mmCIF file of C-alpha atoms in Angstrom:
data_model
loop_
_atom_site.group_PDB
_atom_site.id
_atom_site.type_symbol
_atom_site.label_atom_id
_atom_site.label_comp_id
_atom_site.label_asym_id
_atom_site.label_seq_id
_atom_site.Cartn_x
_atom_site.Cartn_y
_atom_site.Cartn_z
ATOM 1 C CA MET A 30 -10.384 -5.769 -14.034
ATOM 2 C CA ASN A 31 -12.228 -2.500 -13.481
ATOM 3 C CA ILE A 32 -15.607 -2.363 -11.765
ATOM 4 C CA ASN A 33 -18.007 0.496 -11.361
ATOM 5 C CA ASP A 34 -18.592 0.932 -7.630
ATOM 6 C CA THR A 35 -18.907 4.530 -6.483
ATOM 7 C CA GLY A 36 -19.266 3.780 -2.755
ATOM 8 C CA LYS A 37 -16.695 4.324 -0.032
ATOM 9 C CA ARG A 38 -15.814 1.702 2.548
ATOM 10 C CA ASP A 39 -16.027 2.888 6.173
ATOM 11 C CA PHE A 40 -12.485 2.210 7.314
ATOM 12 C CA ASP A 41 -12.956 4.410 10.408
ATOM 13 C CA LYS A 42 -15.513 1.901 11.679
ATOM 14 C CA GLU A 43 -13.218 -1.039 10.949
ATOM 15 C CA ALA A 44 -10.082 0.493 12.487
ATOM 16 C CA PRO A 45 -10.463 -0.727 16.117
ATOM 17 C CA THR A 46 -10.637 -4.390 15.044
ATOM 18 C CA TRP A 47 -8.477 -4.198 11.908
ATOM 19 C CA GLU A 48 -5.595 -6.136 13.448
ATOM 20 C CA ASP A 49 -7.799 -8.908 14.869
ATOM 21 C CA ASN A 50 -7.461 -10.789 11.562
ATOM 22 C CA PRO A 51 -4.378 -13.056 11.797
ATOM 23 C CA GLU A 52 -4.239 -13.567 8.024
ATOM 24 C CA ARG A 53 -3.985 -9.793 7.576
ATOM 25 C CA LEU A 54 -1.075 -9.700 10.022
ATOM 26 C CA ARG A 55 0.742 -12.518 8.221
ATOM 27 C CA MET A 56 0.245 -10.848 4.850
ATOM 28 C CA ALA A 57 1.579 -7.502 6.091
ATOM 29 C CA SER A 58 4.629 -9.189 7.595
ATOM 30 C CA ALA A 59 5.364 -10.980 4.318
ATOM 31 C CA ILE A 60 4.960 -7.789 2.282
ATOM 32 C CA ALA A 61 7.213 -5.823 4.633
ATOM 33 C CA SER A 62 9.865 -8.553 4.431
ATOM 34 C CA GLY A 63 9.674 -8.413 0.645
ATOM 35 C CA ILE A 64 10.103 -4.646 0.638
ATOM 36 C CA LEU A 65 13.156 -4.892 2.892
ATOM 37 C CA GLU A 66 14.668 -7.586 0.681
ATOM 38 C CA GLN A 67 14.066 -5.701 -2.581
ATOM 39 C CA THR A 68 15.097 -2.200 -1.456
ATOM 40 C CA SER A 69 17.634 -2.581 1.408
ATOM 41 C CA PRO A 70 16.555 0.681 3.101
ATOM 42 C CA ASP A 71 18.857 2.559 5.453
ATOM 43 C CA GLN A 72 18.847 5.350 8.016
ATOM 44 C CA THR A 73 19.238 8.064 5.368
ATOM 45 C CA MET A 74 15.828 7.328 3.855
ATOM 46 C CA ASP A 75 12.524 9.147 4.320
ATOM 47 C CA VAL A 76 9.531 6.981 3.421
ATOM 48 C CA LEU A 77 5.862 7.568 2.614
ATOM 49 C CA ASP A 78 3.475 4.714 3.424
ATOM 50 C CA TYR A 79 0.333 5.643 1.498
ATOM 51 C CA GLY A 80 -2.832 3.843 2.519
ATOM 52 C CA CYS A 81 -1.042 2.836 5.710
ATOM 53 C CA GLY A 82 -4.133 1.739 7.631
ATOM 54 C CA THR A 83 -3.190 0.892 11.218
ATOM 55 C CA GLY A 84 0.467 0.891 10.265
ATOM 56 C CA LEU A 85 1.322 -2.783 9.955
ATOM 57 C CA ILE A 86 3.826 -2.044 7.177
ATOM 58 C CA THR A 87 4.901 1.255 8.758
ATOM 59 C CA MET A 88 5.811 -0.379 12.059
ATOM 60 C CA ALA A 89 7.758 -3.134 10.313
ATOM 61 C CA LEU A 90 9.812 -0.694 8.225
ATOM 62 C CA GLN A 91 10.391 2.121 10.711
ATOM 63 C CA PRO A 92 13.435 0.609 12.490
ATOM 64 C CA TYR A 93 15.328 0.572 9.187
ATOM 65 C CA VAL A 94 14.749 4.139 7.930
ATOM 66 C CA ARG A 95 15.159 7.729 9.072
ATOM 67 C CA SER A 96 11.473 8.642 8.986
ATOM 68 C CA ILE A 97 8.094 7.416 7.791
ATOM 69 C CA THR A 98 5.116 9.580 6.933
ATOM 70 C CA ALA A 99 2.135 7.274 7.407
ATOM 71 C CA ALA A 100 -0.721 8.603 5.287
ATOM 72 C CA ASP A 101 -4.304 7.428 4.980
ATOM 73 C CA SER A 102 -7.719 8.904 4.234
ATOM 74 C CA SER A 103 -9.117 7.288 7.414
ATOM 75 C CA ILE A 104 -8.686 9.228 10.648
ATOM 76 C CA GLY A 105 -9.711 6.131 12.592
ATOM 77 C CA MET A 106 -6.886 4.079 11.123
ATOM 78 C CA LEU A 107 -4.373 6.855 11.792
ATOM 79 C CA GLU A 108 -5.511 7.157 15.410
ATOM 80 C CA VAL A 109 -4.828 3.461 15.978
ATOM 81 C CA LEU A 110 -1.360 3.825 14.455
ATOM 82 C CA ALA A 111 -0.538 6.981 16.432
ATOM 83 C CA ALA A 112 -1.518 5.238 19.666
ATOM 84 C CA LYS A 113 0.682 2.238 18.867
ATOM 85 C CA ALA A 114 3.662 4.399 17.970
ATOM 86 C CA GLY A 115 3.204 6.519 21.093
ATOM 87 C CA GLU A 116 2.993 3.505 23.386
ATOM 88 C CA ALA A 117 6.155 2.083 21.822
ATOM 89 C CA GLY A 118 8.037 5.386 22.131
ATOM 90 C CA ILE A 119 8.590 5.553 18.375
ATOM 91 C CA THR A 120 9.575 9.041 17.240
ATOM 92 C CA ASN A 121 10.278 8.653 13.517
ATOM 93 C CA VAL A 122 6.659 8.004 12.447
ATOM 94 C CA THR A 123 4.342 10.896 11.568
ATOM 95 C CA THR A 124 0.691 10.381 10.651
ATOM 96 C CA ARG A 125 -1.000 12.424 7.942
ATOM 97 C CA GLN A 126 -4.572 12.362 6.653
ATOM 98 C CA LEU A 127 -4.271 12.268 2.871
ATOM 99 C CA ASP A 128 -6.478 11.208 -0.021
ATOM 100 C CA LEU A 129 -4.508 11.442 -3.253
ATOM 101 C CA GLU A 130 -7.637 10.863 -5.310
ATOM 102 C CA THR A 131 -8.598 14.437 -4.419
ATOM 103 C CA ASP A 132 -5.604 15.998 -2.628
ATOM 104 C CA ASP A 133 -2.478 17.429 -4.219
ATOM 105 C CA PRO A 134 0.814 15.591 -3.705
ATOM 106 C CA LEU A 135 2.724 16.466 -0.555
ATOM 107 C CA SER A 136 5.457 19.055 -0.961
ATOM 108 C CA ALA A 137 7.934 16.729 0.756
ATOM 109 C CA CYS A 138 10.139 14.450 -1.303
ATOM 110 C CA PHE A 139 10.744 10.828 -0.308
ATOM 111 C CA HIS A 140 13.344 8.161 -0.994
ATOM 112 C CA MET A 141 10.702 5.434 -1.012
ATOM 113 C CA ILE A 142 6.911 5.244 -1.319
ATOM 114 C CA VAL A 143 5.037 2.161 -0.166
ATOM 115 C CA CYS A 144 1.423 1.410 -1.112
ATOM 116 C CA SER A 145 0.067 -1.893 0.208
ATOM 117 C CA MET A 146 -3.416 -3.279 -0.562
ATOM 118 C CA THR A 147 -4.663 0.196 -1.447
ATOM 119 C CA LEU A 148 -4.427 0.380 -5.234
ATOM 120 C CA HIS A 149 -7.565 -1.697 -5.841
ATOM 121 C CA HIS A 150 -9.556 1.057 -4.103
ATOM 122 C CA ILE A 151 -8.254 3.717 -6.540
ATOM 123 C CA GLU A 152 -10.113 4.474 -9.775
ATOM 124 C CA ASP A 153 -7.420 6.536 -11.535
ATOM 125 C CA ILE A 154 -4.265 4.421 -11.376
ATOM 126 C CA ALA A 155 -2.285 6.610 -13.792
ATOM 127 C CA GLY A 156 -3.162 9.733 -11.817
ATOM 128 C CA LEU A 157 -2.020 8.206 -8.537
ATOM 129 C CA ILE A 158 1.263 6.974 -9.982
ATOM 130 C CA HIS A 159 1.884 10.444 -11.437
ATOM 131 C CA LYS A 160 1.473 11.899 -7.940
ATOM 132 C CA PHE A 161 3.814 9.271 -6.503
ATOM 133 C CA THR A 162 6.423 10.218 -9.096
ATOM 134 C CA ALA A 163 6.122 13.868 -8.081
ATOM 135 C CA MET A 164 6.895 12.970 -4.453
ATOM 136 C CA LEU A 165 9.914 10.730 -5.120
ATOM 137 C CA HIS A 166 13.557 11.676 -5.356
ATOM 138 C CA PRO A 167 15.129 10.567 -8.652
ATOM 139 C CA GLY A 168 16.289 7.014 -8.081
ATOM 140 C CA GLY A 169 13.739 6.548 -5.304
ATOM 141 C CA TYR A 170 11.738 3.355 -4.920
ATOM 142 C CA LEU A 171 8.033 2.804 -5.443
ATOM 143 C CA CYS A 172 6.770 -0.410 -3.816
ATOM 144 C CA ILE A 173 3.198 -1.530 -4.497
ATOM 145 C CA ALA A 174 1.601 -4.667 -3.081
ATOM 146 C CA ASP A 175 -1.855 -5.730 -4.203
ATOM 147 C CA LEU A 176 -3.955 -8.579 -5.497
ATOM 148 C CA ASP A 177 -3.271 -10.346 -8.719
ATOM 149 C CA GLU A 178 -6.303 -10.256 -10.997
ATOM 150 C CA GLU A 179 -9.154 -12.269 -9.425
ATOM 151 C CA ASP A 180 -12.842 -13.006 -10.017
ATOM 152 C CA GLY A 181 -14.249 -10.614 -7.417
ATOM 153 C CA SER A 182 -14.653 -13.143 -4.635
ATOM 154 C CA PHE A 183 -11.843 -11.735 -2.467
ATOM 155 C CA HIS A 184 -14.102 -9.046 -0.991
ATOM 156 C CA ALA A 185 -17.345 -10.300 0.534
ATOM 157 C CA ASP A 186 -18.492 -6.668 0.445
ATOM 158 C CA PRO A 187 -17.191 -4.905 -2.696
ATOM 159 C CA THR A 188 -18.008 -1.403 -1.432
ATOM 160 C CA GLY A 189 -15.150 0.896 -2.426
ATOM 161 C CA VAL A 190 -13.447 -1.728 -4.599
ATOM 162 C CA LYS A 191 -12.500 -0.327 -8.016
ATOM 163 C CA HIS A 192 -10.463 -3.233 -9.395
ATOM 164 C CA PHE A 193 -10.633 -6.991 -8.904
ATOM 165 C CA GLY A 194 -6.863 -7.134 -8.628
ATOM 166 C CA PHE A 195 -4.422 -6.361 -11.430
ATOM 167 C CA ASN A 196 -2.802 -8.009 -14.392
ATOM 168 C CA ARG A 197 0.927 -7.570 -13.809
ATOM 169 C CA GLU A 198 1.784 -6.523 -17.369
ATOM 170 C CA TYR A 199 -1.086 -4.023 -17.334
ATOM 171 C CA LEU A 200 0.197 -2.423 -14.135
ATOM 172 C CA ALA A 201 3.793 -2.449 -15.377
ATOM 173 C CA GLY A 202 2.648 -0.295 -18.284
ATOM 174 C CA PHE A 203 1.412 2.375 -15.880
ATOM 175 C CA LEU A 204 4.705 2.302 -14.002
ATOM 176 C CA GLU A 205 6.750 2.618 -17.180
ATOM 177 C CA SER A 206 4.580 5.525 -18.338
ATOM 178 C CA GLY A 207 5.078 7.119 -14.920
ATOM 179 C CA GLY A 208 8.843 7.147 -15.381
ATOM 180 C CA PHE A 209 9.848 4.028 -13.446
ATOM 181 C CA GLN A 210 12.678 1.675 -14.321
ATOM 182 C CA ASP A 211 13.991 -1.665 -13.002
ATOM 183 C CA ILE A 212 10.422 -2.872 -12.491
ATOM 184 C CA LYS A 213 10.330 -6.221 -10.694
ATOM 185 C CA PHE A 214 7.350 -8.354 -9.668
ATOM 186 C CA ASN A 215 7.360 -11.048 -7.001
ATOM 187 C CA THR A 216 4.606 -13.010 -5.317
ATOM 188 C CA ALA A 217 4.731 -11.742 -1.748
ATOM 189 C CA TYR A 218 1.951 -13.818 -0.203
ATOM 190 C CA VAL A 219 -1.014 -16.048 -0.912
ATOM 191 C CA VAL A 220 -4.128 -15.221 1.100
ATOM 192 C CA THR A 221 -6.335 -18.150 2.072
ATOM 193 C CA LYS A 222 -9.841 -17.177 3.142
ATOM 194 C CA PRO A 223 -13.429 -18.450 2.987
ATOM 195 C CA VAL A 224 -15.479 -17.228 0.034
ATOM 196 C CA GLN A 225 -19.058 -17.591 -1.146
ATOM 197 C CA GLY A 226 -20.306 -21.147 -1.323
ATOM 198 C CA GLY A 227 -18.385 -22.212 1.760
ATOM 199 C CA ARG A 228 -15.159 -23.014 -0.078
ATOM 200 C CA MET A 229 -11.687 -21.717 0.735
ATOM 201 C CA GLY A 230 -10.219 -19.366 -1.844
ATOM 202 C CA GLU A 231 -6.559 -18.614 -2.534
ATOM 203 C CA PHE A 232 -5.550 -15.158 -3.749
ATOM 204 C CA SER A 233 -1.977 -14.263 -4.669
ATOM 205 C CA VAL A 234 -0.592 -10.881 -3.670
ATOM 206 C CA PHE A 235 2.224 -9.384 -5.743
ATOM 207 C CA LEU A 236 4.915 -6.953 -4.708
ATOM 208 C CA VAL A 237 6.195 -4.747 -7.502
ATOM 209 C CA THR A 238 9.159 -2.430 -7.071
ATOM 210 C CA GLY A 239 10.486 0.206 -9.422
ATOM 211 C CA LYS A 240 12.913 3.102 -9.344
ATOM 212 C CA ARG A 241 12.082 6.593 -10.471
ATOM 213 C CA ALA A 242 14.258 7.492 -13.442
ATOM 214 C CA ARG A 243 17.080 9.920 -12.653
ATOM 215 C CA TYR A 244 16.183 12.359 -15.414
#
C-alpha cells in the first residue's frame, strides 16, 4: 500500500539508541540467519548492505564474506557502526553514505546486496531495484527483508514511510521486471509490539531472495 508522506525521518537523532530495542535486535538476528540459510555466502563474496543502519545485519554477515560495504543515508547510523567495527577490530567492513533515491549506483559490483527494513521508506521501488541490478554481478543475490502489507499501525510516527508493507506478489513483479530469477519468499520474523489503543500487534516480516539473471 502506497502512502503520500513527503517527510524524512531523522535517523541521525535515533542512531545512539537504535540498538536499545530488544525486538529490533531479535528481528535483525532472524533476518541475518535467513539470509545465511538462503544464500550460503563464502569468503569470495563482496556484499552491499543498503540501508544498513547501525549494522545489525552487517555485523552478523561479515564473518562469512570477503567484504561488506555498509551504506546508509544517515551519517549518525554509520558512525555507530564504524565505532562498533573499530572496537571489534573488524577490517572487512567499509561504511559509505549513500542515498539511492538521489545518488547514482556505486561503480563497484557485488556478489550480494542486502536491504533490510528499508524498502518501505522508498517511493520508487522499480528505480531502486534497477540500481541494485546495476551493482550486482550476474548470478548475484538480492535479499530484501520488509513488512508484509499492514494497516499502517506498525509505525507510531509515519514520517518517512512510503508503503505500509508490501504484497508479496506485487513485489515479486518488480523483481522479475528487474531481471531476477529464482525468487523465493519466506517469513523471517513476526514483530510483536504495542500499537494504538493499547493492544499488542503482530506484523510479519518477509525475506525475499532472487538471483540476477546471467544474461
